[in-house]
PDB file of C-alpha atoms and ligand atoms in Angstrom:
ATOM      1  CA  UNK C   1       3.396   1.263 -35.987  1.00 90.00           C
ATOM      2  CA  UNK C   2       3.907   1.219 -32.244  1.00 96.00           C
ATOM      3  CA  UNK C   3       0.302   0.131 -30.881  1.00 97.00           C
ATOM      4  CA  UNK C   4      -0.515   1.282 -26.915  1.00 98.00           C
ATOM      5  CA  UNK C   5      -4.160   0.720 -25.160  1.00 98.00           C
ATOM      6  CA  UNK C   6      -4.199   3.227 -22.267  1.00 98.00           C
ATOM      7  CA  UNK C   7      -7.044   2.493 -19.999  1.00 98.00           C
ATOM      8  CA  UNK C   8      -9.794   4.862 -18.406  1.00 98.00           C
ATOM      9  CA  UNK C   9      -9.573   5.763 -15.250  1.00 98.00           C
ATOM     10  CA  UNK C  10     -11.973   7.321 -12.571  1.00 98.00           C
ATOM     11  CA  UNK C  11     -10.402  10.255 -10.208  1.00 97.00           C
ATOM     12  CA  UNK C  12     -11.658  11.027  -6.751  1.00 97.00           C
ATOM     13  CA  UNK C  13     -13.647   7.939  -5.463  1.00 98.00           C
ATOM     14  CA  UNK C  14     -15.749  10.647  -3.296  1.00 98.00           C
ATOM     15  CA  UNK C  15     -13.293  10.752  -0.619  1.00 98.00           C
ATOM     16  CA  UNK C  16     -10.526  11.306  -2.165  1.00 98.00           C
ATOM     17  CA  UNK C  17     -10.460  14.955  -3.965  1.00 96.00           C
ATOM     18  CA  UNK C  18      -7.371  15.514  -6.260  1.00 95.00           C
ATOM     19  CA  UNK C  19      -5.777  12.317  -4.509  1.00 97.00           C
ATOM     20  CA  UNK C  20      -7.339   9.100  -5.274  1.00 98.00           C
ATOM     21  CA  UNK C  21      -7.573   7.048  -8.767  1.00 98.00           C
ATOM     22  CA  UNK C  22      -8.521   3.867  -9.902  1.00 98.00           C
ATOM     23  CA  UNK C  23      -7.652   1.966 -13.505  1.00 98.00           C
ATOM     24  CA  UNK C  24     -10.780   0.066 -15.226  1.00 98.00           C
ATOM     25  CA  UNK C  25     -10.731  -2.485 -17.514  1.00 97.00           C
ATOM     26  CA  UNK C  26     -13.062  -1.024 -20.085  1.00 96.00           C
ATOM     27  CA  UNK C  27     -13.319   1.244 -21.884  1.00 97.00           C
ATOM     28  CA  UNK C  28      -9.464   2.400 -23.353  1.00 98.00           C
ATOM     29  CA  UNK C  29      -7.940   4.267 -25.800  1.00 98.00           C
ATOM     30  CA  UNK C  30      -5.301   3.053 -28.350  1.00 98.00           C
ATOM     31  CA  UNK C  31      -2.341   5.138 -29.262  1.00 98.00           C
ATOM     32  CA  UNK C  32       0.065   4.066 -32.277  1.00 98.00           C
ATOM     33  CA  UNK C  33       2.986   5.715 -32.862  1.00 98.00           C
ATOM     34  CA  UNK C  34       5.611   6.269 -35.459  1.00 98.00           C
ATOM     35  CA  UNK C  35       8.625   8.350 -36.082  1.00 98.00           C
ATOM     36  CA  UNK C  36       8.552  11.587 -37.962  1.00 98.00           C
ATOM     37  CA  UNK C  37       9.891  14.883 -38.553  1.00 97.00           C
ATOM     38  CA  UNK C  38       7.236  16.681 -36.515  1.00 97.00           C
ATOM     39  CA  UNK C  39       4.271  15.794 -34.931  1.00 97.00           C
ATOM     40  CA  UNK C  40       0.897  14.814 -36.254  1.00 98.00           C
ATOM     41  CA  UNK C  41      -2.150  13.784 -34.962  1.00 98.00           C
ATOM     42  CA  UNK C  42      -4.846  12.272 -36.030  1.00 98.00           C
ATOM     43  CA  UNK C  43      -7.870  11.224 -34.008  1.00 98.00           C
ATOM     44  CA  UNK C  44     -10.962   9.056 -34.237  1.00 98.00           C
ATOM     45  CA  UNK C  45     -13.610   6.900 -31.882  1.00 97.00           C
ATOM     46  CA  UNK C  46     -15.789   8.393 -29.301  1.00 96.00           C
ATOM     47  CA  UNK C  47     -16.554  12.210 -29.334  1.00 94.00           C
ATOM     48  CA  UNK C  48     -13.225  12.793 -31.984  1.00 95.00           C
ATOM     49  CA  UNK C  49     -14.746  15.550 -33.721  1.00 95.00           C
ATOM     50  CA  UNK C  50     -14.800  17.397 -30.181  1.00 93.00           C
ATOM     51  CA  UNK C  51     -11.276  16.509 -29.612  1.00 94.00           C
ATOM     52  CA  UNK C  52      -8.172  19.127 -31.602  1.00 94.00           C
ATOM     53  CA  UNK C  53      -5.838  17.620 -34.064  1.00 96.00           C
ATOM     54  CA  UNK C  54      -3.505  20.540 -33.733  1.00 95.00           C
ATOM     55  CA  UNK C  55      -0.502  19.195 -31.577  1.00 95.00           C
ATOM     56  CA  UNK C  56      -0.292  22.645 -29.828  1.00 93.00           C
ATOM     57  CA  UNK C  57      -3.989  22.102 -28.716  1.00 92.00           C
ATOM     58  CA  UNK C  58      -3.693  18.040 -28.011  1.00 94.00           C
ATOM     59  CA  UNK C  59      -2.959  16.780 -24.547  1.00 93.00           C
ATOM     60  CA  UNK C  60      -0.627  14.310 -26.654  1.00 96.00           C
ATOM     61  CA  UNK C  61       1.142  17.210 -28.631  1.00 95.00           C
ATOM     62  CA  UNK C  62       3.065  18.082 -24.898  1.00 94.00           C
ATOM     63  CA  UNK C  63       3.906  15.031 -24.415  1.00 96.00           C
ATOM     64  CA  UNK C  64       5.635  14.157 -27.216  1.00 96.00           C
ATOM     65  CA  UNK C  65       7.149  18.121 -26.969  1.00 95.00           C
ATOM     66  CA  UNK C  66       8.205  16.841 -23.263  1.00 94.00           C
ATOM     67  CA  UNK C  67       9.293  13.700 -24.364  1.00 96.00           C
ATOM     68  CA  UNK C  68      11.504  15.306 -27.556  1.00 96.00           C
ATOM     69  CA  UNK C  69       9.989  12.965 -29.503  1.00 98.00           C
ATOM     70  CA  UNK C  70       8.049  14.054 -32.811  1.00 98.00           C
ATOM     71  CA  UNK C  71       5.903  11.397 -34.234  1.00 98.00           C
ATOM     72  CA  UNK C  72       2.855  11.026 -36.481  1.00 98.00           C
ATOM     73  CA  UNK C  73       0.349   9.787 -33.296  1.00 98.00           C
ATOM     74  CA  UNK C  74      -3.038   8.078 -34.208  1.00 98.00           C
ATOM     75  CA  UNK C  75      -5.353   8.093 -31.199  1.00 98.00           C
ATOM     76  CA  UNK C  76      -8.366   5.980 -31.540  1.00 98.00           C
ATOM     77  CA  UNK C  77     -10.926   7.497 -28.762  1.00 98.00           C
ATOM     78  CA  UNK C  78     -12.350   4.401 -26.757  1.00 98.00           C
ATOM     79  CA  UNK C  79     -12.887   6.738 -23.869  1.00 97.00           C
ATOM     80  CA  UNK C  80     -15.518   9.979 -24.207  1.00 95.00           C
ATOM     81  CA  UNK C  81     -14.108  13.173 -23.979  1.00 92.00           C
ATOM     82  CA  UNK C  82     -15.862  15.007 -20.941  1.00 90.00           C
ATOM     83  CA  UNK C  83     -17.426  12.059 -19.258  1.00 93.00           C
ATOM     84  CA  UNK C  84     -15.387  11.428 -15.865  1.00 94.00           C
ATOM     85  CA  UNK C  85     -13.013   8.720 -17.171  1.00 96.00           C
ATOM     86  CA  UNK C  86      -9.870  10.226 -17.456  1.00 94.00           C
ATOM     87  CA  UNK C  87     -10.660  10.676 -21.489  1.00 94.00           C
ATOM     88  CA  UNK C  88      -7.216  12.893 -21.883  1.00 93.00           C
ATOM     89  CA  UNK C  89      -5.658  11.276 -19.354  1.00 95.00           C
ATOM     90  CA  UNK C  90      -5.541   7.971 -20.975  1.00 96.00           C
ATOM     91  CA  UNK C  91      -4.673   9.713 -24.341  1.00 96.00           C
ATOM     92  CA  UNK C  92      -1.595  11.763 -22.448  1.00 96.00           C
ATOM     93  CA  UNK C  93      -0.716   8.104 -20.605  1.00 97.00           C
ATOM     94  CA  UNK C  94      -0.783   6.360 -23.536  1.00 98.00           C
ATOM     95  CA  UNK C  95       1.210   8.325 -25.979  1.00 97.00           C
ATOM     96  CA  UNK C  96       3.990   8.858 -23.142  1.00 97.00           C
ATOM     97  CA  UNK C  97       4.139   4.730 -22.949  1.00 98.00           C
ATOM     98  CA  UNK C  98       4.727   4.400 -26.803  1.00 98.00           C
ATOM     99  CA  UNK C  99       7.147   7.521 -27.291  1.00 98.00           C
ATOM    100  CA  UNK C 100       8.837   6.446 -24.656  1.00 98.00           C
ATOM    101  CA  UNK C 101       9.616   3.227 -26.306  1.00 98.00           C
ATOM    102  CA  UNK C 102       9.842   4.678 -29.922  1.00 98.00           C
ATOM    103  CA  UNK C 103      12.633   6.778 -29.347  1.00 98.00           C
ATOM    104  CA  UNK C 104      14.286   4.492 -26.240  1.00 97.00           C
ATOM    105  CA  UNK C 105      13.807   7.393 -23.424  1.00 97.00           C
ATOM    106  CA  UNK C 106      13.639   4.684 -21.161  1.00 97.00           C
ATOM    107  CA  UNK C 107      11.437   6.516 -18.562  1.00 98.00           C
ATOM    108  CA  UNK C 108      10.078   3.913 -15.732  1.00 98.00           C
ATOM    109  CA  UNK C 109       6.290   4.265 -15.590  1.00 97.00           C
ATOM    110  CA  UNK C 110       6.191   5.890 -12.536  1.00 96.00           C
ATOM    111  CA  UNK C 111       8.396   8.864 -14.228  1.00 97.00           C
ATOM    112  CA  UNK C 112       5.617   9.008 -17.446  1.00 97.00           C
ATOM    113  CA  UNK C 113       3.815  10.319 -14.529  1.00 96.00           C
ATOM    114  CA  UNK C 114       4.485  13.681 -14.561  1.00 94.00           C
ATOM    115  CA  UNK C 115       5.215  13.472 -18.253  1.00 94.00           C
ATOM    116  CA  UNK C 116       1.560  12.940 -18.784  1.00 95.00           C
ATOM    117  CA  UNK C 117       0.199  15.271 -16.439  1.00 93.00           C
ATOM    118  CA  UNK C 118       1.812  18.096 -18.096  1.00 86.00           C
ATOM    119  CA  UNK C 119      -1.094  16.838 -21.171  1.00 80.00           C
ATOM    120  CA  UNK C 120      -3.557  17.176 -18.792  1.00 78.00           C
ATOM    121  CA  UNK C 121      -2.660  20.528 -17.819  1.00 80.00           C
ATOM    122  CA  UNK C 122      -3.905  21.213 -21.262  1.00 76.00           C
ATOM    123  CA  UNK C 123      -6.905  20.118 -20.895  1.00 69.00           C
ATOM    124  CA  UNK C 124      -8.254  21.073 -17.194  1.00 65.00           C
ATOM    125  CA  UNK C 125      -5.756  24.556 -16.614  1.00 70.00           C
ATOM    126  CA  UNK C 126      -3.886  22.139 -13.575  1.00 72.00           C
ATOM    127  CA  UNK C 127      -1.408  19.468 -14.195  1.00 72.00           C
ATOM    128  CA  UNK C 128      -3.194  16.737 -12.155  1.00 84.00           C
ATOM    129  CA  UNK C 129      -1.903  13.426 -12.300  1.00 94.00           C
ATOM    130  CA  UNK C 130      -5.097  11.349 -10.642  1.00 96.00           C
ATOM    131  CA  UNK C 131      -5.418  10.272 -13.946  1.00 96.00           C
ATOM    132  CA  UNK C 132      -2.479  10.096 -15.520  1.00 97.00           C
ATOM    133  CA  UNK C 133      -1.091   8.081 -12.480  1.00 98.00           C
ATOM    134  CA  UNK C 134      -3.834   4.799 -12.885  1.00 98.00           C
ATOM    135  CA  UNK C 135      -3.880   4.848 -16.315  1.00 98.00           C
ATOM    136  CA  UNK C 136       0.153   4.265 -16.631  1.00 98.00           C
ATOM    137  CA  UNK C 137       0.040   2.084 -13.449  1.00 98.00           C
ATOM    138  CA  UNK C 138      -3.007   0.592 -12.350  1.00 98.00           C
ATOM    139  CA  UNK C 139      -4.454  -0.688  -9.854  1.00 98.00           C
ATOM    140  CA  UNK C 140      -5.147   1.939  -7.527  1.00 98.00           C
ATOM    141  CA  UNK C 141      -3.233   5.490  -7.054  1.00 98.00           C
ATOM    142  CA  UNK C 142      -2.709   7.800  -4.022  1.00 98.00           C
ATOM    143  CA  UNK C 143      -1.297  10.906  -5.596  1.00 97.00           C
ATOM    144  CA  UNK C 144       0.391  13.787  -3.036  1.00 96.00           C
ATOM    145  CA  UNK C 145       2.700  16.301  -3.867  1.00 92.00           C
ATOM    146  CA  UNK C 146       5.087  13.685  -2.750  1.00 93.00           C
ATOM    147  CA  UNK C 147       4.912  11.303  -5.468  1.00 93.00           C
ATOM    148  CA  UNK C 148       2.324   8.511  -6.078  1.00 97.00           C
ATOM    149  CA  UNK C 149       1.711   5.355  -4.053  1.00 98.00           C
ATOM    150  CA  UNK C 150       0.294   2.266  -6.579  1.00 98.00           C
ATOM    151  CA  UNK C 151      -1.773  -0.288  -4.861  1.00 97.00           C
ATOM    152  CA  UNK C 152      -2.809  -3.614  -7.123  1.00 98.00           C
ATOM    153  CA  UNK C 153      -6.163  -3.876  -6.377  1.00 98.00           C
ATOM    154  CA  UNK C 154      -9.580  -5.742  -8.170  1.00 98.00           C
ATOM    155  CA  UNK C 155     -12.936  -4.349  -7.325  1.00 98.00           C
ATOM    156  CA  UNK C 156     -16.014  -4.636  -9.445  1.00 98.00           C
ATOM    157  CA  UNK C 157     -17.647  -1.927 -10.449  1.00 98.00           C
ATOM    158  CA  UNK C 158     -19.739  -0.632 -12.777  1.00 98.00           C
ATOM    159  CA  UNK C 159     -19.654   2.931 -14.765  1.00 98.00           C
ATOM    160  CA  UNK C 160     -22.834   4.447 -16.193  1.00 98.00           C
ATOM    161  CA  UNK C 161     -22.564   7.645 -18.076  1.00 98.00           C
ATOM    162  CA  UNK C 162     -25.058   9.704 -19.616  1.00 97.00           C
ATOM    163  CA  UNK C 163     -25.112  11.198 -22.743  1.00 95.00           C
ATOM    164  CA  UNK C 164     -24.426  14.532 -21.204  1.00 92.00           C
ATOM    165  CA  UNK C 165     -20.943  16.423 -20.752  1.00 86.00           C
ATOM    166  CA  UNK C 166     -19.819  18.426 -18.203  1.00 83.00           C
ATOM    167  CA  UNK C 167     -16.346  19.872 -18.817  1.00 81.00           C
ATOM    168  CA  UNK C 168     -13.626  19.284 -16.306  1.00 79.00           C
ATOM    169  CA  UNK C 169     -12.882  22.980 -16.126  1.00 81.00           C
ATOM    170  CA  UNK C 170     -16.135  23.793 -15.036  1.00 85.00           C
ATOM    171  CA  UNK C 171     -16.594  21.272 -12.752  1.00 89.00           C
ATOM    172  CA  UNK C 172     -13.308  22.561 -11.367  1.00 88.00           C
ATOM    173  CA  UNK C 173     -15.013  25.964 -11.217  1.00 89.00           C
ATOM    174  CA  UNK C 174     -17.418  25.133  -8.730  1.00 91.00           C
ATOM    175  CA  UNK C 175     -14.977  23.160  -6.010  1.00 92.00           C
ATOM    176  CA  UNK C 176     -15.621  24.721  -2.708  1.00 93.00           C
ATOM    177  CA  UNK C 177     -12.383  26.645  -1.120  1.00 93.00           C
ATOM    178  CA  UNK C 178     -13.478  25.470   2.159  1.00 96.00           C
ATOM    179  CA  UNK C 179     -14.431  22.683   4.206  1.00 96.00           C
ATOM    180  CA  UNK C 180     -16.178  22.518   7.676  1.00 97.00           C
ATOM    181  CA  UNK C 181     -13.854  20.039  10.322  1.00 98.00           C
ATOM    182  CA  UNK C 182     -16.747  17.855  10.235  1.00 97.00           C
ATOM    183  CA  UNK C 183     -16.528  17.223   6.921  1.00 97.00           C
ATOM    184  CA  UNK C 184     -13.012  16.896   6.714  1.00 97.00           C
ATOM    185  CA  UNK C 185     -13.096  14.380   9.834  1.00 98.00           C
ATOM    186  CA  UNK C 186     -15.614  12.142   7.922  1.00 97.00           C
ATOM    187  CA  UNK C 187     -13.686  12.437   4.861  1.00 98.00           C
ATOM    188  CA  UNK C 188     -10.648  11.329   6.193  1.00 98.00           C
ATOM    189  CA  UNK C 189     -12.064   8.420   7.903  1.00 98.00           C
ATOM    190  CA  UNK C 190     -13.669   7.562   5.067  1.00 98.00           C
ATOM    191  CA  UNK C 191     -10.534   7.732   2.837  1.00 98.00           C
ATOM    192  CA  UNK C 192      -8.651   5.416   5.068  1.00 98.00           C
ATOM    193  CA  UNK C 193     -11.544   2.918   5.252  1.00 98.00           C
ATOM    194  CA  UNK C 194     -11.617   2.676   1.328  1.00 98.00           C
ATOM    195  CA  UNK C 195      -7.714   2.558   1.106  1.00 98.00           C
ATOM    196  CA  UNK C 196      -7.890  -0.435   3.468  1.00 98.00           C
ATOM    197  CA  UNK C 197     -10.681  -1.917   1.262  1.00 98.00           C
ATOM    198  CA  UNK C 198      -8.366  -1.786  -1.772  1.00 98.00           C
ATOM    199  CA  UNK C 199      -5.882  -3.598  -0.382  1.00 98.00           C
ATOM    200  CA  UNK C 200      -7.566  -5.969   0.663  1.00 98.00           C
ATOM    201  CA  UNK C 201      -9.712  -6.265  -2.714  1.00 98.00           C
ATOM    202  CA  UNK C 202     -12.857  -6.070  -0.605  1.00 98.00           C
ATOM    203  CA  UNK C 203     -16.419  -3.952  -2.062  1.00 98.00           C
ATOM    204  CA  UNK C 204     -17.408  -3.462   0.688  1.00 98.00           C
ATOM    205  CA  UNK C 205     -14.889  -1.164   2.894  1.00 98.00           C
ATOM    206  CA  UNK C 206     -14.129   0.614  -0.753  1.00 98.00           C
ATOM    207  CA  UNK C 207     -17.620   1.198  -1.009  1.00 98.00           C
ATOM    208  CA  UNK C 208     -18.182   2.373   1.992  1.00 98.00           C
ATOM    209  CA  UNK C 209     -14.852   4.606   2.064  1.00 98.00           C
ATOM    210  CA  UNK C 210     -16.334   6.652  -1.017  1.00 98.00           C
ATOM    211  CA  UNK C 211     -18.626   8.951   1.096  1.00 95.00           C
ATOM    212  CA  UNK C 212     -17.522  12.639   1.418  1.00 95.00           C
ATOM    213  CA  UNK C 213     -19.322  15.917   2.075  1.00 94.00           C
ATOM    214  CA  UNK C 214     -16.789  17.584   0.007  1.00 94.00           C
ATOM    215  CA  UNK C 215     -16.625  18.663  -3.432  1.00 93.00           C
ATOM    216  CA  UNK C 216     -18.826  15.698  -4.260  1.00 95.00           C
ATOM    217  CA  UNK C 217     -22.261  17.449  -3.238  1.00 95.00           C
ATOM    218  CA  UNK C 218     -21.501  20.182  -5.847  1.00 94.00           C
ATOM    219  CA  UNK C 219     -20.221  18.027  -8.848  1.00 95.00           C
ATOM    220  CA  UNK C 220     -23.678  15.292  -8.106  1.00 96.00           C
ATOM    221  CA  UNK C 221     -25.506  18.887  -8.783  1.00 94.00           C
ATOM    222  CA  UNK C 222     -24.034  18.816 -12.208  1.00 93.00           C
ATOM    223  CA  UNK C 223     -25.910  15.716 -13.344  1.00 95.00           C
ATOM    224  CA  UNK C 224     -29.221  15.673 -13.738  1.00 94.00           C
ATOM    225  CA  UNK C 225     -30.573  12.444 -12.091  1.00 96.00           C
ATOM    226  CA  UNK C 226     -27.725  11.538  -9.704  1.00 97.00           C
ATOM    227  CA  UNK C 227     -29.381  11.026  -6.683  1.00 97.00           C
ATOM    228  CA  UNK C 228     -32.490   8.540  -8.172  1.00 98.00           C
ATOM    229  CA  UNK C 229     -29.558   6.662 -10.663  1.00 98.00           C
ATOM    230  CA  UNK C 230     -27.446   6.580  -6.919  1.00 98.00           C
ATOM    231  CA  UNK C 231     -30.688   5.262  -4.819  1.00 98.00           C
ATOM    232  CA  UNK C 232     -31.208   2.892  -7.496  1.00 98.00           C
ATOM    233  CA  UNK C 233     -27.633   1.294  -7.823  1.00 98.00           C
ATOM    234  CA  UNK C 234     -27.918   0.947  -4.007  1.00 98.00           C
ATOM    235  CA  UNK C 235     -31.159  -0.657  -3.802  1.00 98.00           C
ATOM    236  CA  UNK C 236     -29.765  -2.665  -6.636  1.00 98.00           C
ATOM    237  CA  UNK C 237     -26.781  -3.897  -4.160  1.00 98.00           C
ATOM    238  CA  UNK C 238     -23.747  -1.571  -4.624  1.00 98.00           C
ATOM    239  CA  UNK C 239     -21.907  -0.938  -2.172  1.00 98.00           C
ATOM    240  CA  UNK C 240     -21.356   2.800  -2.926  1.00 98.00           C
ATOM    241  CA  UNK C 241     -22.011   5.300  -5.749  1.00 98.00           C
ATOM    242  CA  UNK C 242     -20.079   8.569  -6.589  1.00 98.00           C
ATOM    243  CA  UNK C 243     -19.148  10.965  -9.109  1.00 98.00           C
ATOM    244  CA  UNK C 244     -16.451   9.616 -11.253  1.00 98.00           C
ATOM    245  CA  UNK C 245     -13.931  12.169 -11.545  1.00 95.00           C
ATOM    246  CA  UNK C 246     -15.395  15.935 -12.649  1.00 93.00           C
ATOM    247  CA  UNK C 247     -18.947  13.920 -13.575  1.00 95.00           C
ATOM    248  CA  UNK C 248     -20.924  12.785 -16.032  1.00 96.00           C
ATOM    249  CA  UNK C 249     -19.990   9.328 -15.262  1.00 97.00           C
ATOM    250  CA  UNK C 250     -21.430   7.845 -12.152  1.00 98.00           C
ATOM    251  CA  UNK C 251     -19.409   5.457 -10.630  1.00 98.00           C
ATOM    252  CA  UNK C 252     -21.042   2.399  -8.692  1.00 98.00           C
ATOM    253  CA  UNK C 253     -18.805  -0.103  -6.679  1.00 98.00           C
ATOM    254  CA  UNK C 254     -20.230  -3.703  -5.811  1.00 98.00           C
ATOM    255  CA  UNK C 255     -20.253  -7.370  -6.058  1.00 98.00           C
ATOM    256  CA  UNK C 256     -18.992  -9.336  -9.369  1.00 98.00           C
ATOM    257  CA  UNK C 257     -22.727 -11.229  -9.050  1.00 98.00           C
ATOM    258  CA  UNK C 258     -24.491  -7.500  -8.980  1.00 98.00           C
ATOM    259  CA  UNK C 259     -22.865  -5.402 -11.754  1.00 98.00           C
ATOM    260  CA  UNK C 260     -25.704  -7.034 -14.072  1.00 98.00           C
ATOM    261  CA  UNK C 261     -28.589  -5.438 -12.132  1.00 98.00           C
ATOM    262  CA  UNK C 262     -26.409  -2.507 -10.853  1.00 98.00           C
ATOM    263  CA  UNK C 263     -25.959  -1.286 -14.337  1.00 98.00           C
ATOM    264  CA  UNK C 264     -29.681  -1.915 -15.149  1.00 98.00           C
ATOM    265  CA  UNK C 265     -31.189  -0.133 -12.565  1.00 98.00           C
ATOM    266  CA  UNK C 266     -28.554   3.251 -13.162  1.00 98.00           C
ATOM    267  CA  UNK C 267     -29.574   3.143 -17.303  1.00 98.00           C
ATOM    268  CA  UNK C 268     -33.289   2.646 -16.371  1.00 98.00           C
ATOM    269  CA  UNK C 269     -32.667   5.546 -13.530  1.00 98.00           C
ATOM    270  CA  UNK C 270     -31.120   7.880 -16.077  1.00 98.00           C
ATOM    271  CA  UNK C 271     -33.958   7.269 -18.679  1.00 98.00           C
ATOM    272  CA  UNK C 272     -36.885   7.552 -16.079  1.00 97.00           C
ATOM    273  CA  UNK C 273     -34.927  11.624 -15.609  1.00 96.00           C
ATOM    274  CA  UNK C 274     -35.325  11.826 -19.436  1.00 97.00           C
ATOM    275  CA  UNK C 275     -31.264  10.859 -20.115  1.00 97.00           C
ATOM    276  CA  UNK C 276     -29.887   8.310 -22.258  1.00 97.00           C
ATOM    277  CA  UNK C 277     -26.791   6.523 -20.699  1.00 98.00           C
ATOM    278  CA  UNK C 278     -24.621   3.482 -21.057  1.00 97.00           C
ATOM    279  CA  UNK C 279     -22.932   1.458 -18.197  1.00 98.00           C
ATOM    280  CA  UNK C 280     -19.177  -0.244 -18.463  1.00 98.00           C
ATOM    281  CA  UNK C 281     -19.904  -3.144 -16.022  1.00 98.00           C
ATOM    282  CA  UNK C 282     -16.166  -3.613 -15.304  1.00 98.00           C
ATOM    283  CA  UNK C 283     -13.567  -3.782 -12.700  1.00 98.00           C
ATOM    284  CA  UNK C 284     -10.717  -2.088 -11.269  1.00 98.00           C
ATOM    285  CA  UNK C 285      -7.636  -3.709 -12.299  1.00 95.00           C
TER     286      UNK C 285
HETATM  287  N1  HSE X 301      -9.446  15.251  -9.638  1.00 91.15           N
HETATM  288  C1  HSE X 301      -9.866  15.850 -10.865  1.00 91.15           C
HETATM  289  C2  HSE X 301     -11.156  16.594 -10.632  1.00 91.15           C
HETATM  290  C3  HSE X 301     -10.046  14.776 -11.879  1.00 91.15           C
HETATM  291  O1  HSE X 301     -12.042  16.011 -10.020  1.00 91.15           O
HETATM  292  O2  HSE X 301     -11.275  17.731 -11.040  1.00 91.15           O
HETATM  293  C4  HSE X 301     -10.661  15.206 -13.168  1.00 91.15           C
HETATM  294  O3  HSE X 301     -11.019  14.072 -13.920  1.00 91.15           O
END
């Protein structure tokens, strides 16, 4: 079988709503492939009993419909369904890599993109590819109507995410149609400041770019806790905390030498609000 580890992936970065994405190291899903008449799917790992083997109901049943390539796919679940890390996306980015290669489409990476969003359209009702886009490039996207700009870029961070879920749609539900000029003004000067940072592989302009009035107010209301697990991963020495993607996942960017205590302080955070949680102390890369 054709073997494939697609990588989580956190959308947004605060500052950049529906634009900005990052690949981590851990966790990942892996996808193995192989030819067959029609497609079947089979999944297992974290939260696959939440997650539809039907291929008309699987973010990886259209892609291998847009790909023309039917396959029996095994998907083994590294990254949570409903947590913030790009769980479908990585599944969607991951099966478009291996079909690609099973059947010889020879599709660059950068034109999987919009293979795999149409997965994730699926999954959240929009065929958003700040997912998609990391996970099948790395590094860190920019996504526009335009296409997407890939910048290689290593940044420690750390990801903590409770055992709650809050589902993408939802969290889309609640997004704000509008946005005062002073927020926007912030936002965008924040967004440059943190694309500067990831060029230059540097925590601290990243973490300081991830500040934004908008959207990320609303989606921090989602998670019971935020604000004491954020206080606590600052006092702790990150250099900025958001919500990663549509939330649960909390996303904390810092120093290599602080992920240890970073991630400490967010799980002891989470428990003091009565919620269990985990934290990926990893990078992206
Ligand atoms: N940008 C999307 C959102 C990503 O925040 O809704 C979902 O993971």
């Amino acid at each position: 079988m054709l073997s494939v580890r697609a990588p989580a992936t956190s959308a947004n970065l605060g500052s950049g709503f529906d634009v900005f994405g990052v690949a981590l190291g851990t966790p990942a899903d892996v996808i193995r492939v192989e030819r067959a008449p029609e497609t079947e799917i089979t999944v297992t790992g974290a939260g696959s009993q939440y997650i539809p083997e039907d291929p008309d109901q699987n973010t990886v049943g259209a892609v291998a419909d847009a790909l023309d390539a039917p396959a029996h796919i095994e998907i083994d679940k590294g990254v949570r369904p409903s947590s913030g890390l790009g769980s479908s996306a990585a599944s969607a980015a991951g099966a478009a890599v291996a079909l690609n290669a099973l059947y010889d489409r020879g599709l660059s990476r950068e034109e999987l993109v919009p293979v795999a969003a149409e997965g994730e359209a699926l999954v959240s009702g929009v065929a958003h590819a700040d997912n998609v886009a990391p996970s099948l490039l790395g590094g860190f996207t920019i996504v526009t109507d335009d296409g997407v700009t890939q910048v290689d870029a290593s940044i420690p961070v750390v990801v903590c995410l409770p055992e709650i879920t809050v589902s993408t749609r939802d969290a889309r539900g609640i997004v704000p149609e509008t946005a005062s000029m002073t927020d926007v003004v912030e936002t965008v000067g924040n967004a440059a400041t943190l694309t500067v940072g990831m060029a230059r592989d540097d925590p601290e302009l990243v973490g300081r770019g991830m500040g934004s009035e908008i959207v990320t107010p609303e989606r921090a209301a989602l998670i019971d806790g935020f604000d004491a697990v954020s206080e606590a991963a600052l006092e702790a020495g990150a250099t900025g905390v958001t919500v990663s993607g549509a939330g649960p996942g909390v996303l904390a960017v810092c120093h290599a030498d602080d992920r240890q205590a970073v991630a400490g302080t967010m799980i002891d955070a989470f428990d003091d609000a009565g919620i269990e949680s985990r934290a990926y102390q990893t990078a992206v890369s």
